[in-house]
Coordinates of C-alpha atoms in Angstrom, one line a residue:
X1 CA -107.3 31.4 -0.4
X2 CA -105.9 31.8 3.0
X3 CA -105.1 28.8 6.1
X4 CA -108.7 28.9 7.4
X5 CA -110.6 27.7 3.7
X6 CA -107.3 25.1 3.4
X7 CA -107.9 23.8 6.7
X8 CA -112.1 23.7 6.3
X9 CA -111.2 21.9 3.2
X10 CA -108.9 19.4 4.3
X11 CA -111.6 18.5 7.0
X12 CA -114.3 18.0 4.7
X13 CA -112.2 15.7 2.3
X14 CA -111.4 13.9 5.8
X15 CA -115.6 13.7 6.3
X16 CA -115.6 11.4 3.3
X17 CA -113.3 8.3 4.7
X18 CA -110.0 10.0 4.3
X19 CA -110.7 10.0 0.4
X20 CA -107.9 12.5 -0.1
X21 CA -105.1 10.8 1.7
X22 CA -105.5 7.3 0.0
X23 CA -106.4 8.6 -3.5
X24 CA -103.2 11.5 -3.2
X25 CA -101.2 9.0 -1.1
X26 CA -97.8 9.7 -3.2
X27 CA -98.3 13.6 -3.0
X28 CA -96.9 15.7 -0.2
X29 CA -99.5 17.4 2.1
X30 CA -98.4 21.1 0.7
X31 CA -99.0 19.8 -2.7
X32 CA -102.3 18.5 -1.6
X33 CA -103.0 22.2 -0.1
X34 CA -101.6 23.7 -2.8
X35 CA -104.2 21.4 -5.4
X36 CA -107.0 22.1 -3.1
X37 CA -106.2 26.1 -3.2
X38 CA -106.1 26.2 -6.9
X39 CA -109.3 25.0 -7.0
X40 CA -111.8 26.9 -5.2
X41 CA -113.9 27.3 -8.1
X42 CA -117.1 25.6 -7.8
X43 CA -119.5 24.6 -4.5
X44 CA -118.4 21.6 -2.4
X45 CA -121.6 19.8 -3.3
X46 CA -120.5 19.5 -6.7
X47 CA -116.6 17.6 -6.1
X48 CA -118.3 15.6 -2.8
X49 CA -122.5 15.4 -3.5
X50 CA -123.3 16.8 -0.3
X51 CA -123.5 20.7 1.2
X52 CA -120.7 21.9 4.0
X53 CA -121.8 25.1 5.3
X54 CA -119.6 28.0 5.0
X55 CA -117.0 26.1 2.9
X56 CA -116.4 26.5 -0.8
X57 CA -115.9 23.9 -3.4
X58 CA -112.9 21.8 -4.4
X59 CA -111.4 21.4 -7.5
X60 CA -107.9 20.1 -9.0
X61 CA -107.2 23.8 -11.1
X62 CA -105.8 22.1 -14.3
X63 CA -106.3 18.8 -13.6
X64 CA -109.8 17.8 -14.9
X65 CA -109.3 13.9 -14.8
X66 CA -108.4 14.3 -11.7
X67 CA -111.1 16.2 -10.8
X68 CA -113.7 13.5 -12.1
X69 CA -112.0 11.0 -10.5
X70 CA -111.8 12.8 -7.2
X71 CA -115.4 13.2 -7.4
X72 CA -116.6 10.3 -8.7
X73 CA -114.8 8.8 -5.6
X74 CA -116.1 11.1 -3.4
X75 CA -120.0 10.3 -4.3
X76 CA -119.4 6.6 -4.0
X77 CA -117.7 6.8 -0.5
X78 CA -120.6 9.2 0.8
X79 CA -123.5 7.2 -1.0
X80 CA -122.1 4.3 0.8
X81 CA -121.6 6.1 4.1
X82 CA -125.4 7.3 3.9
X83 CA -126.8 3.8 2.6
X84 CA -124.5 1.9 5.8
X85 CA -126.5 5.0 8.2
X86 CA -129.9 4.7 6.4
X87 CA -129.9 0.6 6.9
X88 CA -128.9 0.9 10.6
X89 CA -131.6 3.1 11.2
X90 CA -134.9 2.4 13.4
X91 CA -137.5 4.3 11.6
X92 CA -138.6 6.6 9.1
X93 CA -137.9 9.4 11.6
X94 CA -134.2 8.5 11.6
X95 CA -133.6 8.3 8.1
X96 CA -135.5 11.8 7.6
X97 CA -132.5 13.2 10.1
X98 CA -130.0 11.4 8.3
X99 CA -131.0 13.1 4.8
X100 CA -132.1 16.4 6.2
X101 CA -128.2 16.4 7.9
X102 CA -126.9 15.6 4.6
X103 CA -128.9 16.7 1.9
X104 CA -127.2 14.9 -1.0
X105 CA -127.9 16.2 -4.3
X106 CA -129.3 14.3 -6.7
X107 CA -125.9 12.1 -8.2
X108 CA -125.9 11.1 -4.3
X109 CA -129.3 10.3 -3.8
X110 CA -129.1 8.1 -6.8
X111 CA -125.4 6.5 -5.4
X112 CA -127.9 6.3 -2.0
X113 CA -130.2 4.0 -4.0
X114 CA -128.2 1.8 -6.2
X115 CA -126.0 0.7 -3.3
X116 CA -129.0 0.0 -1.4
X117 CA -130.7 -2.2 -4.2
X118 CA -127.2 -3.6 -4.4
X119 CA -127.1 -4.7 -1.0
X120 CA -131.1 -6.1 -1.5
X121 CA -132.2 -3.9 1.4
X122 CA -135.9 -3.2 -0.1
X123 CA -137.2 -1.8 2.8
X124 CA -134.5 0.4 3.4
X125 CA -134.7 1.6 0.1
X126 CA -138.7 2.2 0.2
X127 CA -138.1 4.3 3.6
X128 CA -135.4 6.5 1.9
X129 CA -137.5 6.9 -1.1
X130 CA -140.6 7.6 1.3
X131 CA -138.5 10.3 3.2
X132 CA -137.0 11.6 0.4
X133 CA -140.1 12.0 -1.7
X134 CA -141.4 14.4 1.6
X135 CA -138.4 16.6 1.2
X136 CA -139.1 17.3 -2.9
X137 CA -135.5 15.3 -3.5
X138 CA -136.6 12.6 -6.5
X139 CA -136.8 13.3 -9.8
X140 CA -137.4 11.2 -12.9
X141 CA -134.2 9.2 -12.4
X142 CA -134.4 8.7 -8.7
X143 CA -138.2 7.1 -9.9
X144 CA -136.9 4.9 -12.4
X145 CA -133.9 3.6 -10.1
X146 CA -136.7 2.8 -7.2
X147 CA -139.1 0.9 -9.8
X148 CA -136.1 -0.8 -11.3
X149 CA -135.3 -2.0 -7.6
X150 CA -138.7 -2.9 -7.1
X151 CA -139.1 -5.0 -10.0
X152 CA -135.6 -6.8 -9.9
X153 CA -137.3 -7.6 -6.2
X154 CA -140.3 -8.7 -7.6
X155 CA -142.4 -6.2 -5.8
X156 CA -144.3 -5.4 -8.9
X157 CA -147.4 -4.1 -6.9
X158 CA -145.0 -1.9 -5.4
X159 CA -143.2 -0.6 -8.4
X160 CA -147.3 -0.1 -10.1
X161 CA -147.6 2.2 -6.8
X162 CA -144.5 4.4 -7.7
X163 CA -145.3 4.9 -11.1
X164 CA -148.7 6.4 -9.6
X165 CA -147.2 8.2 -7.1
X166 CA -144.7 9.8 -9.5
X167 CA -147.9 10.9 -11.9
X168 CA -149.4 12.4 -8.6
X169 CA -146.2 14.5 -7.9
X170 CA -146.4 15.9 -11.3
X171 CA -143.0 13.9 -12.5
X172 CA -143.7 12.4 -16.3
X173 CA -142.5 9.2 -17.0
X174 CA -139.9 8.8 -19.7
X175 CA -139.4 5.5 -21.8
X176 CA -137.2 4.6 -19.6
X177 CA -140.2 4.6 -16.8
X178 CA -142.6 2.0 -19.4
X179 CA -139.9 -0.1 -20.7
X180 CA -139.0 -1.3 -17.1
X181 CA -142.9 -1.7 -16.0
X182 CA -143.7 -2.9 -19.3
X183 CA -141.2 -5.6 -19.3
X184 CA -142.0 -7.0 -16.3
X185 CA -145.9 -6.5 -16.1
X186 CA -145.1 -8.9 -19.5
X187 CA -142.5 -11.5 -17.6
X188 CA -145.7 -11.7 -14.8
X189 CA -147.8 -12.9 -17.7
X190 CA -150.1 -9.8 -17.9
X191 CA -149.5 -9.1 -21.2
X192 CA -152.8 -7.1 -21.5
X193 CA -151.1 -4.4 -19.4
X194 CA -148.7 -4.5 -20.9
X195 CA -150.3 -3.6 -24.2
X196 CA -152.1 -1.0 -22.4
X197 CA -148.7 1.0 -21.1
X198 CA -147.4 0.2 -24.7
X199 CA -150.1 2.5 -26.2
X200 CA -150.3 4.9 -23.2
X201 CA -147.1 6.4 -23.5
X202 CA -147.3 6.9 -27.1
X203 CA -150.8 8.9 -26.2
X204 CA -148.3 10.9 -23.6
X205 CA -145.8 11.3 -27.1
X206 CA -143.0 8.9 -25.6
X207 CA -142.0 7.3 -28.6
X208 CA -140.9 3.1 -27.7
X209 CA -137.9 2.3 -28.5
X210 CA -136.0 -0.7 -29.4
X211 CA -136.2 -1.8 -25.8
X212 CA -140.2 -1.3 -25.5
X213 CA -141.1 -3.3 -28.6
X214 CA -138.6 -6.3 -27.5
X215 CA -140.5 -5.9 -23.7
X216 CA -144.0 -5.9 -25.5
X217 CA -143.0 -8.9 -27.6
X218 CA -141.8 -10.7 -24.3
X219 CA -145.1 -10.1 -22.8
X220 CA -146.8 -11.9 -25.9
X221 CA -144.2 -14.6 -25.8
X222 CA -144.7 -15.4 -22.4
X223 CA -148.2 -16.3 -22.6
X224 CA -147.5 -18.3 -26.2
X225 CA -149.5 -15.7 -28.2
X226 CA -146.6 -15.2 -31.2
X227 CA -149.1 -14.1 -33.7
X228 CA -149.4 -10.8 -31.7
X229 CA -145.8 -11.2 -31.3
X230 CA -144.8 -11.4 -34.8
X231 CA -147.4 -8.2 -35.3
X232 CA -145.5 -6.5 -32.5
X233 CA -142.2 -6.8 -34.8
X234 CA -144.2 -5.9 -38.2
X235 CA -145.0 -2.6 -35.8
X236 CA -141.4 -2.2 -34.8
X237 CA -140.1 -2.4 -38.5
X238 CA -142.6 0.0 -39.5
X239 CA -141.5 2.7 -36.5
X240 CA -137.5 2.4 -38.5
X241 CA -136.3 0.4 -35.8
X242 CA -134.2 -2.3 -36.5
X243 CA -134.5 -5.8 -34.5
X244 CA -131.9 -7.1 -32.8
X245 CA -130.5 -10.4 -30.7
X246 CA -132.9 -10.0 -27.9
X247 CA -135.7 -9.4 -30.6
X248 CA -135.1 -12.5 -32.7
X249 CA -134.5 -15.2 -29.8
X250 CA -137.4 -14.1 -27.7
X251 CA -139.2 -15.2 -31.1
X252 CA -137.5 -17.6 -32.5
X253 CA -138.5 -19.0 -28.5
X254 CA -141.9 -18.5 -28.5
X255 CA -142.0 -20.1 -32.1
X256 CA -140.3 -23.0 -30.7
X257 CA -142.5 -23.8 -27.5
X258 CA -145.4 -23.2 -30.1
X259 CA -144.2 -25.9 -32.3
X260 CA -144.2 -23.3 -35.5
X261 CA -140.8 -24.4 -36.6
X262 CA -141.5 -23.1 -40.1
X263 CA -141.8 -19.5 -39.0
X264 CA -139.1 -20.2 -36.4
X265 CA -136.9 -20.8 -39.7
X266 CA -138.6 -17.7 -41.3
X267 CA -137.5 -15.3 -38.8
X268 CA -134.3 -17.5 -38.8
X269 CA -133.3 -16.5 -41.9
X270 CA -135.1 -12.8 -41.8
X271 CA -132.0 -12.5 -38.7
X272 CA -129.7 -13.7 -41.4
X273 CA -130.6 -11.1 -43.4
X274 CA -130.5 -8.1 -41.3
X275 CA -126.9 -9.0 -40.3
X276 CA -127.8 -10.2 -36.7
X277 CA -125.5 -12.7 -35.6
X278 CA -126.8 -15.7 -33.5
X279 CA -125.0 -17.0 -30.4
X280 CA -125.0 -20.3 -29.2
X281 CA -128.0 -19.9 -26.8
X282 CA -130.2 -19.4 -30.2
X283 CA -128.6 -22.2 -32.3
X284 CA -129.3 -24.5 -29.3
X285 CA -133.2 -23.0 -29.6
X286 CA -133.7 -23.1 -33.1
X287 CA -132.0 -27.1 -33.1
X288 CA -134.6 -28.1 -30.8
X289 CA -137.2 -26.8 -32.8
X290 CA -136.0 -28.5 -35.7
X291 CA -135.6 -31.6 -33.8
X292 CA -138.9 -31.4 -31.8
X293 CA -140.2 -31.8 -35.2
X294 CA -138.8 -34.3 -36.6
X295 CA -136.6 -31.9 -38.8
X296 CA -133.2 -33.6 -38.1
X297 CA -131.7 -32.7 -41.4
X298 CA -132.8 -28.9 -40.6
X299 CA -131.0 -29.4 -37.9
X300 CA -128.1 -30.7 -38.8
X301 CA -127.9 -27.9 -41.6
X302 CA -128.1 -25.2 -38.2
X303 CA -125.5 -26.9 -36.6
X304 CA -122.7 -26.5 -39.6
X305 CA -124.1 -22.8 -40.0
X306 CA -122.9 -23.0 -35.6
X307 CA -119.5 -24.7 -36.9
X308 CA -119.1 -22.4 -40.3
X309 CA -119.1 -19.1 -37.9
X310 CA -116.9 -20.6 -34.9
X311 CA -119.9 -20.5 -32.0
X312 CA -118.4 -23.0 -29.6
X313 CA -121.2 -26.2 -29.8
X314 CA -122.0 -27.0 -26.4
X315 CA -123.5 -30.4 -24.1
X316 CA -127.2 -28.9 -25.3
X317 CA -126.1 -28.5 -28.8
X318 CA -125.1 -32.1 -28.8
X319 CA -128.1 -33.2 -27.3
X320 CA -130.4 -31.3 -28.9
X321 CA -129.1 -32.9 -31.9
X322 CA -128.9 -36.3 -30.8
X323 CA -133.0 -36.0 -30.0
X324 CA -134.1 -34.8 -33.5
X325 CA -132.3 -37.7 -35.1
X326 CA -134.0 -40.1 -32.2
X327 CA -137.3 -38.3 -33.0
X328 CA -136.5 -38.8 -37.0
X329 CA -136.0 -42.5 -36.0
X330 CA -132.1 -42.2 -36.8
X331 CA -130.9 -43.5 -33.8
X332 CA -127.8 -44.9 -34.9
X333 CA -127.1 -40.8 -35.9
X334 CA -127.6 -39.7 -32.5
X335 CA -125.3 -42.4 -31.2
X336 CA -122.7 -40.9 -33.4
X337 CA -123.3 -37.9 -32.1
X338 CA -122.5 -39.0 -28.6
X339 CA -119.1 -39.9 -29.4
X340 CA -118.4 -37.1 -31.3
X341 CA -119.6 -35.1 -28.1
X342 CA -117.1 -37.3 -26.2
X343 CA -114.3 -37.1 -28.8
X344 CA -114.5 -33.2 -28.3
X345 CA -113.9 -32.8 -25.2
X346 CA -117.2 -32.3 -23.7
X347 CA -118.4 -34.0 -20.5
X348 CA -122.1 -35.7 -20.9
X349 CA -124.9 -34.4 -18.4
X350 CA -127.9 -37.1 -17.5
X351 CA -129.7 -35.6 -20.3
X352 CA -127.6 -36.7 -22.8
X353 CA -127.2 -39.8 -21.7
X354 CA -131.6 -40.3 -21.7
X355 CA -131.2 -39.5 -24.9
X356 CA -128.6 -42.0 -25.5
X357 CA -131.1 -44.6 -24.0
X358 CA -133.7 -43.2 -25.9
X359 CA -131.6 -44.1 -29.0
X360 CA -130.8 -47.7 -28.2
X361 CA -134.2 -48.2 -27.2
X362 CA -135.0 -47.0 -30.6
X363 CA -132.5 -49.3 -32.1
X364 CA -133.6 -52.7 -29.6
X365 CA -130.3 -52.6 -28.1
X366 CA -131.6 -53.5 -24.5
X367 CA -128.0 -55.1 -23.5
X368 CA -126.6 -51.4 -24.1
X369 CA -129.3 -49.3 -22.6
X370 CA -128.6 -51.5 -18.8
X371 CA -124.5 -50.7 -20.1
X372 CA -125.3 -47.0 -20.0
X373 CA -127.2 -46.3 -17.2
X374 CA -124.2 -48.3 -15.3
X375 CA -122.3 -46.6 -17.0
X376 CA -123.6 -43.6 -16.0
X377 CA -123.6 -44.3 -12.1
X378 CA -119.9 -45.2 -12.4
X379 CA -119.4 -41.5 -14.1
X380 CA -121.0 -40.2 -11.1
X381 CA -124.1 -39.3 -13.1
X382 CA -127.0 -39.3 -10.8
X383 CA -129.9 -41.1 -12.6
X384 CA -132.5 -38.0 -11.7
X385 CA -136.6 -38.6 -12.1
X386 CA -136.4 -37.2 -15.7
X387 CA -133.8 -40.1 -17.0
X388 CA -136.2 -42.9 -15.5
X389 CA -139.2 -41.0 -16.7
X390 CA -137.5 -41.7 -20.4
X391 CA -136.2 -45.0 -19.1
X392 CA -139.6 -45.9 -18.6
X393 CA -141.5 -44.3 -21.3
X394 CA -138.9 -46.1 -23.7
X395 CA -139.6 -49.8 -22.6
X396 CA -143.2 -48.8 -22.6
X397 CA -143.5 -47.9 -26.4
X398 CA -141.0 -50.8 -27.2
X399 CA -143.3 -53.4 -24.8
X400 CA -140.7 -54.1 -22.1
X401 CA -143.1 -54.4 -19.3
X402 CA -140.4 -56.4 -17.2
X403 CA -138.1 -53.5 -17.2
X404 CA -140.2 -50.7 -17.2
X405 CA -141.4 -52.3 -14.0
X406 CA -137.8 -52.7 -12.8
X407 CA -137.1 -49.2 -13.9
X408 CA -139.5 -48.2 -11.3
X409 CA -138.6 -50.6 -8.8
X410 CA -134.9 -49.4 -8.9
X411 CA -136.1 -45.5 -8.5
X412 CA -138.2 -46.2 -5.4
X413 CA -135.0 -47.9 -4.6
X414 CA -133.1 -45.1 -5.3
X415 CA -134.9 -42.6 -2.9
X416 CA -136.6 -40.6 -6.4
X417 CA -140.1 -39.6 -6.1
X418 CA -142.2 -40.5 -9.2
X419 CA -144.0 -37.7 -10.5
X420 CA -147.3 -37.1 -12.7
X421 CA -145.3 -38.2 -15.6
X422 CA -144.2 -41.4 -14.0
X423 CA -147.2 -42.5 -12.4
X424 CA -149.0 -41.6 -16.0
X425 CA -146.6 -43.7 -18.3
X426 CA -146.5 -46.9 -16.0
X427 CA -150.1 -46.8 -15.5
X428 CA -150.5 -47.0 -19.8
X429 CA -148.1 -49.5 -19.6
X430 CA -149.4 -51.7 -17.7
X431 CA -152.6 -51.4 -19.5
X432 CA -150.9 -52.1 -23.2
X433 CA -149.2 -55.4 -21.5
X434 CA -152.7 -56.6 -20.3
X435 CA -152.0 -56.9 -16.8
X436 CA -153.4 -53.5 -15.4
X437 CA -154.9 -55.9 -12.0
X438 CA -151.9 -56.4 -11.2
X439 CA -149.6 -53.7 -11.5
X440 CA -151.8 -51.0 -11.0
X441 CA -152.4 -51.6 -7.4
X442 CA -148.7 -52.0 -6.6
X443 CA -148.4 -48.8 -8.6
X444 CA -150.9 -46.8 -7.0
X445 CA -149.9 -47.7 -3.4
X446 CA -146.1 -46.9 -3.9
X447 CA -147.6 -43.5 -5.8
X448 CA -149.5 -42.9 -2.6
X449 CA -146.3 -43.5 -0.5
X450 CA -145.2 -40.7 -2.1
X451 CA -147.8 -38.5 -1.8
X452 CA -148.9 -38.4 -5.5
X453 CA -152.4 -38.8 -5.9
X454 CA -153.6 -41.2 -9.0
X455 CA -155.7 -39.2 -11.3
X456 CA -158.0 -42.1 -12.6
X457 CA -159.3 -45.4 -11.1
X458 CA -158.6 -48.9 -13.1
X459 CA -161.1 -52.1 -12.6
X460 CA -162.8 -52.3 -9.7
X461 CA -163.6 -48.9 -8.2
X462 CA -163.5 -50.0 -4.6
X463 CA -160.2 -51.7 -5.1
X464 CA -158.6 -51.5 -1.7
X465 CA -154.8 -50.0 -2.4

């Protein structure tokens, strides 16, 4: 309590940017003294995260909120000071001065890291970590930030690396550790190691949690395999844990791409049940389910469920809609639709609007399908390879060889590259219409054009193209 610890203290709040002046700007400099006197109480690496030699701690005596404040500050100023000095350096030899000079403690090492990952400065990170992990500075949560980095990176062979290094410096992994490896060991498609994590922490007595079980199930989901999946959730029940929103639309997604719309429903209602309330990204999923199926009155029945509990129905709702009621042959439905969409306010996308072709198609309404798509150019809708891909497919299943030929014509026109999907449907329909010698040379050349290689050969095999 005398001038000489006031004045070492005043100079070390000055080492972190000032941080006393701007966050006690209204307060005289006595009463700042006077503050800083009161509470030398507890070592300075506590109130700033890093060690001054010789000098006590600061504390606000009686003021703990300010206290937290003043330190939180104070990490977040230094971790940024130290991640600005770690990025500027050289080499590995630099950084090791910079953290020997400092020595942060651990809430600053970890401030160190995030604002590094923050700033996507991998390899600045890695030679901190590296560095670090030679003084003895990491611990479990320094680990799990670095993997987490590594992984958000996708340096997944890296973060595999630090969960063996971490084994090899006798630090266990937590759940925290599998459920960030696990989940995305399962988003790279490699849901065996997943499973394998999944039952080698519970070997190491880490129980999963919530969070583990809804990783594992994204692993299955990923590679289509929702009858593991679906076990994966029997398993969760079973451990007392309940489900929630992540749980039920990374099935009721995997159902979907699978085409098992009646267990999609299942676990629809099983949601229902267990109080989970569905947002709109799920209604739109478990509509396009329905629809893919043919299930347009399923659908509809989702949608007033979306309308009964006020979730906002969006273009995709619409849409999604309008396609189970083309696909259930209903097309004048799904042109109803449209201008309800309209009517509410919301703006079509070039989705929408193939649909909307699709439907007239449906219905023979040729004059309205060339309407739309002018329509659509006027909007300033770009017609994109997907719409002509529908355009084309359409006048194909309904026999309009002329325009599905012109639809073509008008997207080389257009500057649009056909695509498998193109070059597929206009070869079959030139084959339907009986004239396959004639259009399937012009079609193959203009493929070759641009750089799309014809998968089969029609006629003549030495047809010269």
């Amino acid at each position: 309590h005398n001038a000489q610890e006031r004045t070492m203290a005043m100079r070390a709040a000055q080492r972190v940017h000032g941080v006393v002046s701007k966050r006690y700007c209204q307060m005289s400099m006595s009463s700042i003294l006077e503050h800083l006197s009161q509470g030398l109480k507890r070592e300075l690496g506590i109130a700033f995260h890093t060690r001054v030699p010789g000098v006590r701690g600061l504390a606000v005596g009686g003021c703990e909120d300010n206290t937290a404040q003043f330190a939180h500050l104070s990490t977040e100023m230094l971790g940024n000071k130290l991640a600005n000095e770690i990025q500027a350096a050289k080499n590995r030899e630099e950084i090791r001065e910079i953290l020997s000079a400092s020595r942060p403690s651990s809430k600053g090492f970890q401030e160190v890291l995030k604002i590094l990952g923050a700033k996507k400065s991998v390899e600045s990170c890695r030679g901190a970590f590296s560095v670090a992990a030679s003084l003895r500075i990491p611990g479990i949560a320094h680990y799990n930030t670095f993997i987490g980095i590594l992984v958000r990176h996708k340096n997944l062979k890296a973060a595999l690396d630090q969960f063996e290094c971490m084994q090899h410096a006798d630090i266990k992994p937590d759940v925290v550790t599998y459920n960030t490896l696990i989940s995305a060991v399962g988003k790279a498609r490699d849901w065996e190691t997943a499973m394998h994590g999944f039952q080698q922490m519970r070997k190491e007595g880490i129980e999963p949690n919530v969070i583990t079980y809804n990783s594992l199930i994204g692993a299955f989901a990923e590679v289509g395999m929702w009858e593991k999946a679906l076990i994966a959730l029997d398993k969760m029940r079973s451990a007392a844990l309940e489900p929630n929103i992540v749980t039920y639309s990374t099935l009721i997604s995997a159902l979907e791409k699978s085409g098992q719309w009646e267990r999609a429903l299942k676990i629809w209602e099983d949601m229902h049940k267990d109080g989970v309330h569905p947002n709109a990204a799920m209604f739109n999923t478990m509509i396009t389910a329905l629809g893919k199926n043919r299930q347009w009155e399923k659908a509809l029945e989702i949608v007033r469920q979306m309308q009964t509990v006020g979730v906002q129905a969006d273009v995709f709702t619409y849409t999604s809609l309008m396609s189970a009621y083309v696909k259930g042959d209903e097309w004048e439905r799904a042109v109803k639709t449209f201008r309800e969409m309209c009517e509410a306010g919301i703006q079509p996308d070039a989705f929408a609007y193939s649909t909307l072709v699709r439907a007239f198609a449906k219905g023979k309404q040729w004059e309205l399908v060339d309407e739309i798509c002018t329509e659509m150019k006027s909007s300033g809708i770009q017609l994109t390879n997907r719409t002509y891909n529908a355009l084309i497919s359409t006048f194909a299943k309904s026999e309009q060889w002329e325009r599905a030929a012109d639809a073509f014509r008008t997207m080389q026109a257009e500057g649009i590259k056909p695509d498998k999907i193109t070059r597929d449907t206009l070869i079959d329909t030139f084959e339907k219409a009986g004239r396959v010698w004639d259009g399937a040379p012009y079609v193959m050349r203009e493929l070759r054009r641009a750089g799309i290689q014809p998968a089969r050969r029609y006629g003549h095999a030495n047809t010269h193209v």
